[in-house]
Structures are given as C-alpha cells and as structure tokens.
Amino acid sequence: MWSSLLIVNIIYVPIFMLLWIVEITLIIVHIKDFTSSYYFFFVLCGIISLINETNINFGTRLPLFPEVNSFYGSAPWIQQGLFPMLLYAISHFFGAFHECINICTAVNRATSIIAPNSHVKIWRYGIPFACLLMVLFGAASSWHLFDSPCFFAPAKFEGRDYYLMMSDTSKHPDVSNSRNGVIVALVSPAISMTLYLTAICFLRKKWKLKIVRTEFSLLLLGCCSMMFSLPLAFQQLYFFVKGESVTEEEALMLFQMLPWLFDLRFFSPTILILITDSNMRDKFLRFLSLRQDVSSILVALPSTVTSSS
C-alpha cells in the first residue's frame, strides 16, 4: 500500500515538470515576443531544473519511500558503482550550475534597471561569457566527485528501510562536500539579493523610462525566485554548523526535507512567471484554450463520423 505522501509526490512532480516544458516551448515558439535577454536565462534555468529534478527523484526522493526503494538494495549496479557515482557528481555539477544561473539572472536584471540604454549591448556579448562562467562554477564544485566512489547506504529508522546516497571523497581529503555545498548555497543568494536590492533602489530614479517599467515584472520574477531558494540555503547552513553532532533522527529529517526544498527552488519560477509576466500568462492561456478546442474537436469527431456513415 503506497503512502499518501508518495502518491502526492507522484502527482505533483510530473505536473510541474510538464509545466516547465510547456513554458520553455512557448518561449521558443514565440521567440519574437520574448525578446528580453532574461528569457534566455529562464529557459536555461528550466532545462537545468528539469535535470536536477530527475537527479533528485532517483537519488534522494525514491530512496526515502520503503514502498518503492527495494531495488536500491537488490540491484548491485544501482547500489554502488558507476551509476550512483555519476548521479551524485552530476547532481552537484548542475546544482552549482543552477546557482550560477541565479547570479547571472540577478546581474541581468540589475543592468536592465541601472543601465537600461546599454542593457541590450551588454548581454549581446555577455551571454557567452555567462555560459562559460556557469560551466566553470559547476565544475569547481563537483570535479572531485567524478572519481570518488558513491553508494546507497541502507538505514533503518522506526522499523522502516531507507537508502541514503553517500560519497567517499577520501581521494581528495582537502575537499569538503558539505563546505562546498554551503558556500555555493550562500554565495548565490548573497550576491543575487544584493543586486536585486540595488536595482530596486534605482527604480525610483529610473521609473519614468518605459523600458524600465517593462523590465520591472521580470525583476520581480527573478527576485521572488531567488527568495524561494533561501530555505534550502538556511537548512544546509544549519546542518553544516552542527557538523558531527547531528543525530540519526536529524540526519533522516534532513534527507526527508531535501526533496521538498529542492522542489521549492526548482519549481517556483513556473508559477511566479505566470503571476508576474503578463506576456507569458497570455501565451499560456491561449495554449490552454487551444488544447480545449482540440479536445472538443476530438471528442466530437467519433459522433460526426458515425452520423455521416
């Protein structure tokens, strides 16, 4: 018997992943209506979020449900070896990659308010540099994991079986996964929120410019998305400070909270863009109405064929 919590996860996670795919597709199809350089980072954020969510589902979420996690202990290639090593390393790479996207998005929004007349020119040349920075940022936080053995360690708590993904980084004693995670999780919000607050301070002086008023909704979108990433950063900081004094119960609570906090970070932009961006909201509503029209045509088609025959 599946738990209600597992059923909730099975329902809402695919829905939000599908919402990301729809919004990314709408931007690509209607690229002429989404001319701001912000949308490049939004699409990139969506793609990386989908990759991260896939990693989280296999590496963190499913191992916490005894109803479906038995294969983590029965399949040797899943429990240890190349699969968990790549899963763990890629998760850290794209996690840091995503945090760098947040920083680049904040810089993008800041320049749109502080230097609106130079904003387009800046990002015509700035996007390739930003992409290189993201790759380097991701590699810097995960390079040591691609040759570090990883495995799913079995754990039992209150009579229930769990599997926790662990990595043996003894080959790189000078590198700390927890320290890297905290640095990445804190640096991104610190830089991003500083840039957003600076841009907001300039709004009062620049508000008369139409281009600034147009970009404000995207500034609000980026700022709110960053704020929804803060709970995960605070949680990682809390457990890093506690260090080895973390009890088994607290460690399990950490792993149980992680999927929800990651979902908040990776899925929140899909809702926020529909709230703050009228352009996306209009395209999305048209998409829904088109779907309804197609559905009604398909429903009416069998009766039409029958009556004609």
CSV table of C-alpha atoms in Angstrom, one decimal:
chain,number,residue,atom,x,y,z
A,1,MET,CA,0.0,0.0,0.0
A,2,TRP,CA,1.5,3.3,-1.1
A,3,SER,CA,1.6,6.1,1.4
A,4,SER,CA,-0.4,9.3,0.7
A,5,LEU,CA,2.9,11.2,0.7
A,6,LEU,CA,4.3,9.1,-2.1
A,7,ILE,CA,1.1,9.5,-4.1
A,8,VAL,CA,1.3,13.3,-3.7
A,9,ASN,CA,4.8,13.3,-5.0
A,10,ILE,CA,3.9,11.1,-7.9
A,11,ILE,CA,1.2,13.5,-8.9
A,12,TYR,CA,2.7,17.0,-8.4
A,13,VAL,CA,6.3,16.4,-9.6
A,14,PRO,CA,5.3,15.4,-13.2
A,15,ILE,CA,2.8,18.2,-13.3
A,16,PHE,CA,5.4,20.9,-12.5
A,17,MET,CA,8.0,19.2,-14.8
A,18,LEU,CA,5.4,19.3,-17.6
A,19,LEU,CA,4.7,23.0,-16.8
A,20,TRP,CA,8.4,23.8,-17.2
A,21,ILE,CA,8.4,22.0,-20.6
A,22,VAL,CA,5.3,23.9,-21.7
A,23,GLU,CA,6.7,27.3,-20.7
A,24,ILE,CA,10.1,26.6,-22.3
A,25,THR,CA,8.3,25.6,-25.5
A,26,LEU,CA,6.1,28.7,-25.5
A,27,ILE,CA,9.2,30.9,-25.3
A,28,ILE,CA,11.0,29.1,-28.1
A,29,VAL,CA,7.9,29.0,-30.3
A,30,HIS,CA,7.1,32.7,-29.7
A,31,ILE,CA,10.7,33.9,-29.5
A,32,LYS,CA,9.8,37.2,-31.2
A,33,ASP,CA,7.5,38.1,-28.3
A,34,PHE,CA,10.1,37.2,-25.7
A,35,THR,CA,13.0,39.4,-26.8
A,36,SER,CA,14.4,40.2,-23.4
A,37,SER,CA,17.7,38.5,-22.6
A,38,TYR,CA,16.2,37.5,-19.3
A,39,TYR,CA,14.2,34.7,-21.1
A,40,PHE,CA,17.5,33.1,-22.2
A,41,PHE,CA,18.3,32.6,-18.5
A,42,PHE,CA,14.8,31.5,-17.8
A,43,VAL,CA,14.9,28.8,-20.5
A,44,LEU,CA,18.3,27.7,-19.3
A,45,CYS,CA,17.1,27.6,-15.7
A,46,GLY,CA,14.1,25.5,-16.8
A,47,ILE,CA,16.4,22.9,-18.6
A,48,ILE,CA,18.8,22.7,-15.6
A,49,SER,CA,15.9,22.5,-13.2
A,50,LEU,CA,14.4,19.5,-15.1
A,51,ILE,CA,17.8,17.8,-15.0
A,52,ASN,CA,18.2,18.5,-11.3
A,53,GLU,CA,14.7,17.2,-10.5
A,54,THR,CA,15.4,14.0,-12.4
A,55,ASN,CA,18.5,13.5,-10.3
A,56,ILE,CA,16.7,14.3,-7.1
A,57,ASN,CA,13.9,11.8,-7.9
A,58,PHE,CA,16.4,8.9,-8.4
A,59,GLY,CA,19.0,10.0,-5.9
A,60,THR,CA,17.1,11.4,-2.9
A,61,ARG,CA,13.3,11.1,-3.2
A,62,LEU,CA,12.6,7.5,-4.2
A,63,PRO,CA,15.2,6.0,-1.7
A,64,LEU,CA,13.1,7.6,1.1
A,65,PHE,CA,10.0,5.6,0.3
A,66,PRO,CA,10.2,1.9,1.5
A,67,GLU,CA,7.2,1.1,-0.8
A,68,VAL,CA,9.4,1.5,-3.9
A,69,ASN,CA,13.0,1.6,-2.8
A,70,SER,CA,13.8,-2.1,-2.6
A,71,PHE,CA,15.7,-2.1,-5.9
A,72,TYR,CA,18.3,0.2,-4.3
A,73,GLY,CA,19.5,-2.7,-2.3
A,74,SER,CA,18.7,-5.6,-4.7
A,75,ALA,CA,20.4,-4.2,-7.8
A,76,PRO,CA,24.2,-4.1,-7.4
A,77,TRP,CA,24.7,-1.6,-10.3
A,78,ILE,CA,22.3,0.8,-8.6
A,79,GLN,CA,23.6,0.4,-5.0
A,80,GLN,CA,27.2,1.1,-5.9
A,81,GLY,CA,29.5,1.6,-8.9
A,82,LEU,CA,29.3,3.9,-11.9
A,83,PHE,CA,25.6,4.8,-11.7
A,84,PRO,CA,25.5,6.3,-8.2
A,85,MET,CA,28.9,8.0,-8.7
A,86,LEU,CA,27.7,9.8,-11.9
A,87,LEU,CA,24.3,10.6,-10.3
A,88,TYR,CA,26.0,12.2,-7.3
A,89,ALA,CA,28.6,14.1,-9.3
A,90,ILE,CA,26.1,15.3,-11.9
A,91,SER,CA,23.7,16.4,-9.1
A,92,HIS,CA,26.4,18.6,-7.6
A,93,PHE,CA,27.6,19.9,-11.0
A,94,PHE,CA,24.1,21.0,-12.1
A,95,GLY,CA,23.2,22.2,-8.6
A,96,ALA,CA,26.1,24.7,-8.7
A,97,PHE,CA,25.3,25.4,-12.4
A,98,HIS,CA,21.8,26.4,-11.3
A,99,GLU,CA,23.1,28.7,-8.5
A,100,CYS,CA,25.3,30.5,-11.1
A,101,ILE,CA,22.3,31.0,-13.3
A,102,ASN,CA,20.6,32.8,-10.4
A,103,ILE,CA,23.6,35.1,-10.1
A,104,CYS,CA,23.7,35.8,-13.9
A,105,THR,CA,20.0,36.4,-13.8
A,106,ALA,CA,20.4,38.9,-11.0
A,107,VAL,CA,23.2,40.7,-12.9
A,108,ASN,CA,20.9,40.7,-16.0
A,109,ARG,CA,18.0,42.3,-14.0
A,110,ALA,CA,20.3,44.8,-12.3
A,111,THR,CA,21.7,46.1,-15.7
A,112,SER,CA,18.2,46.3,-17.1
A,113,ILE,CA,17.3,48.9,-14.4
A,114,ILE,CA,20.7,50.6,-13.6
A,115,ALA,CA,21.9,50.8,-17.3
A,116,PRO,CA,18.7,50.4,-19.4
A,117,ASN,CA,20.2,52.1,-22.5
A,118,SER,CA,23.3,49.8,-22.5
A,119,HIS,CA,21.5,46.6,-21.3
A,120,VAL,CA,20.9,45.0,-24.8
A,121,LYS,CA,24.5,45.6,-25.9
A,122,ILE,CA,25.9,44.3,-22.6
A,123,TRP,CA,24.1,41.0,-22.9
A,124,ARG,CA,24.7,40.6,-26.6
A,125,TYR,CA,28.3,39.8,-25.6
A,126,GLY,CA,27.7,38.9,-22.0
A,127,ILE,CA,25.7,35.7,-22.6
A,128,PRO,CA,28.6,33.6,-23.9
A,129,PHE,CA,30.7,34.7,-21.0
A,130,ALA,CA,27.9,33.9,-18.6
A,131,CYS,CA,27.6,30.4,-20.0
A,132,LEU,CA,31.3,29.8,-19.6
A,133,LEU,CA,31.1,31.0,-16.0
A,134,MET,CA,28.3,28.6,-15.3
A,135,VAL,CA,30.2,25.6,-16.5
A,136,LEU,CA,33.3,26.6,-14.6
A,137,PHE,CA,31.3,27.2,-11.4
A,138,GLY,CA,29.6,23.8,-11.7
A,139,ALA,CA,33.0,22.1,-12.4
A,140,ALA,CA,34.7,23.8,-9.5
A,141,SER,CA,32.2,22.3,-7.0
A,142,SER,CA,32.0,18.8,-8.4
A,143,TRP,CA,35.3,17.8,-10.2
A,144,HIS,CA,36.4,15.7,-7.2
A,145,LEU,CA,33.2,13.6,-7.3
A,146,PHE,CA,33.7,12.1,-10.7
A,147,ASP,CA,36.4,9.7,-9.4
A,148,SER,CA,35.0,9.3,-5.9
A,149,PRO,CA,33.1,6.0,-5.1
A,150,CYS,CA,29.5,6.6,-4.3
A,151,PHE,CA,26.9,4.2,-3.0
A,152,PHE,CA,23.4,4.0,-1.5
A,153,ALA,CA,23.8,3.1,2.2
A,154,PRO,CA,20.9,1.2,3.8
A,155,ALA,CA,19.5,2.7,7.0
A,156,LYS,CA,16.6,1.6,9.3
A,157,PHE,CA,14.6,4.0,11.4
A,158,GLU,CA,11.5,3.2,13.3
A,159,GLY,CA,11.2,-0.1,11.5
A,160,ARG,CA,11.3,1.4,8.0
A,161,ASP,CA,14.1,0.9,5.5
A,162,TYR,CA,15.7,3.9,3.8
A,163,TYR,CA,18.7,4.3,1.4
A,164,LEU,CA,20.9,7.4,1.7
A,165,MET,CA,23.3,8.4,-1.1
A,166,MET,CA,26.8,8.7,0.2
A,167,SER,CA,30.2,9.6,-1.4
A,168,ASP,CA,33.6,8.5,-0.3
A,169,THR,CA,35.9,11.5,-1.0
A,170,SER,CA,38.9,10.1,0.8
A,171,LYS,CA,40.9,10.5,-2.5
A,172,HIS,CA,40.5,14.3,-2.0
A,173,PRO,CA,41.0,14.9,1.7
A,174,ASP,CA,41.3,18.7,1.2
A,175,VAL,CA,37.8,19.0,-0.3
A,176,SER,CA,34.7,19.0,1.8
A,177,ASN,CA,31.3,18.3,0.1
A,178,SER,CA,29.3,19.9,3.0
A,179,ARG,CA,31.6,23.0,2.9
A,180,ASN,CA,31.3,23.3,-0.8
A,181,GLY,CA,27.5,22.9,-0.6
A,182,VAL,CA,27.2,25.7,2.0
A,183,ILE,CA,29.5,28.0,0.1
A,184,VAL,CA,27.5,27.5,-3.2
A,185,ALA,CA,24.2,27.8,-1.4
A,186,LEU,CA,25.1,31.0,0.4
A,187,VAL,CA,27.2,32.9,-2.2
A,188,SER,CA,24.4,32.8,-4.8
A,189,PRO,CA,21.7,34.3,-2.6
A,190,ALA,CA,24.1,36.8,-1.1
A,191,ILE,CA,25.2,38.2,-4.5
A,192,SER,CA,21.8,37.9,-6.1
A,193,MET,CA,19.8,39.6,-3.4
A,194,THR,CA,22.3,42.4,-3.1
A,195,LEU,CA,22.0,43.0,-6.9
A,196,TYR,CA,18.2,42.9,-6.7
A,197,LEU,CA,18.0,45.3,-3.8
A,198,THR,CA,20.4,47.6,-5.6
A,199,ALA,CA,18.3,47.5,-8.7
A,200,ILE,CA,15.2,48.3,-6.7
A,201,CYS,CA,16.9,51.3,-5.2
A,202,PHE,CA,17.5,52.6,-8.7
A,203,LEU,CA,13.8,52.1,-9.7
A,204,ARG,CA,12.8,55.3,-8.1
A,205,LYS,CA,15.1,57.3,-10.3
A,206,LYS,CA,14.5,55.3,-13.5
A,207,TRP,CA,10.8,54.6,-13.3
A,208,LYS,CA,9.9,57.3,-15.8
A,209,LEU,CA,11.7,55.3,-18.5
A,210,LYS,CA,9.3,53.0,-20.3
A,211,ILE,CA,11.9,50.3,-20.8
A,212,VAL,CA,12.5,50.2,-17.0
A,213,ARG,CA,8.8,49.8,-16.4
A,214,THR,CA,8.7,46.9,-18.9
A,215,GLU,CA,11.6,45.1,-17.3
A,216,PHE,CA,10.2,45.6,-13.7
A,217,SER,CA,8.0,42.5,-13.8
A,218,LEU,CA,11.0,40.3,-14.8
A,219,LEU,CA,13.0,41.9,-12.0
A,220,LEU,CA,10.2,40.9,-9.6
A,221,LEU,CA,10.1,37.4,-11.0
A,222,GLY,CA,13.9,36.9,-10.6
A,223,CYS,CA,13.9,38.3,-7.0
A,224,CYS,CA,11.0,36.2,-5.9
A,225,SER,CA,12.5,33.1,-7.4
A,226,MET,CA,15.7,33.8,-5.5
A,227,MET,CA,13.8,34.2,-2.2
A,228,PHE,CA,12.3,30.7,-2.7
A,229,SER,CA,15.8,29.3,-2.8
A,230,LEU,CA,16.7,30.7,0.7
A,231,PRO,CA,15.1,27.9,2.8
A,232,LEU,CA,17.4,25.4,1.2
A,233,ALA,CA,20.4,27.5,1.9
A,234,PHE,CA,19.5,28.1,5.5
A,235,GLN,CA,18.9,24.4,6.0
A,236,GLN,CA,22.3,23.4,4.6
A,237,LEU,CA,23.9,26.1,6.8
A,238,TYR,CA,22.2,24.8,9.9
A,239,PHE,CA,23.4,21.2,9.4
A,240,PHE,CA,26.9,22.4,8.4
A,241,VAL,CA,27.2,24.3,11.7
A,242,LYS,CA,26.0,21.3,13.7
A,243,GLY,CA,28.5,19.1,12.0
A,244,GLU,CA,29.2,15.7,13.6
A,245,SER,CA,26.7,16.5,16.4
A,246,VAL,CA,23.8,15.8,14.1
A,247,THR,CA,21.8,12.8,15.4
A,248,GLU,CA,20.5,10.0,13.2
A,249,GLU,CA,17.0,11.4,13.5
A,250,GLU,CA,18.1,14.8,12.4
A,251,ALA,CA,20.1,13.4,9.5
A,252,LEU,CA,17.0,11.5,8.3
A,253,MET,CA,14.9,14.7,8.7
A,254,LEU,CA,17.5,16.4,6.5
A,255,PHE,CA,17.1,13.9,3.7
A,256,GLN,CA,13.3,13.9,4.0
A,257,MET,CA,13.2,17.7,3.8
A,258,LEU,CA,15.6,17.9,0.8
A,259,PRO,CA,13.2,16.9,-2.0
A,260,TRP,CA,10.6,19.4,-0.8
A,261,LEU,CA,13.1,22.3,-0.5
A,262,PHE,CA,14.6,21.4,-3.9
A,263,ASP,CA,11.1,21.4,-5.4
A,264,LEU,CA,10.5,24.8,-4.0
A,265,ARG,CA,13.7,26.1,-5.5
A,266,PHE,CA,13.3,24.4,-8.9
A,267,PHE,CA,9.5,24.6,-9.5
A,268,SER,CA,8.7,28.1,-8.1
A,269,PRO,CA,9.6,30.0,-11.2
A,270,THR,CA,7.0,28.1,-13.2
A,271,ILE,CA,4.2,29.7,-11.1
A,272,LEU,CA,5.9,33.0,-10.5
A,273,ILE,CA,6.3,33.8,-14.2
A,274,LEU,CA,2.5,33.2,-14.7
A,275,ILE,CA,1.8,35.7,-11.9
A,276,THR,CA,4.3,38.4,-12.8
A,277,ASP,CA,4.7,38.2,-16.6
A,278,SER,CA,1.6,39.1,-18.5
A,279,ASN,CA,3.2,38.1,-21.8
A,280,MET,CA,3.8,34.5,-20.6
A,281,ARG,CA,0.4,34.4,-18.9
A,282,ASP,CA,-1.3,35.4,-22.2
A,283,LYS,CA,0.6,32.8,-24.2
A,284,PHE,CA,-0.2,30.1,-21.6
A,285,LEU,CA,-3.9,30.9,-21.5
A,286,ARG,CA,-4.0,30.8,-25.3
A,287,PHE,CA,-2.3,27.4,-25.2
A,288,LEU,CA,-4.9,26.1,-22.7
A,289,SER,CA,-7.7,27.4,-24.9
A,290,LEU,CA,-6.2,25.8,-27.9
A,291,ARG,CA,-5.9,22.5,-26.1
A,292,GLN,CA,-9.6,22.7,-25.1
A,293,ASP,CA,-10.6,23.4,-28.7
A,294,VAL,CA,-8.6,20.4,-30.0
A,295,SER,CA,-10.1,18.2,-27.2
A,296,SER,CA,-13.6,19.2,-28.1
A,297,ILE,CA,-12.9,18.5,-31.8
A,298,LEU,CA,-11.5,15.1,-31.0
A,299,VAL,CA,-14.5,14.3,-28.7
A,300,ALA,CA,-17.0,15.4,-31.4
A,301,LEU,CA,-15.1,13.5,-34.2
A,302,PRO,CA,-16.5,10.0,-33.5
A,303,SER,CA,-20.1,11.1,-33.4
A,304,THR,CA,-19.6,13.1,-36.7
A,305,VAL,CA,-18.1,10.1,-38.4
A,306,THR,CA,-20.9,7.8,-37.1
A,307,SER,CA,-23.6,10.2,-38.3
A,308,SER,CA,-22.1,10.6,-41.7
A,309,SER,CA,-21.8,6.8,-42.2
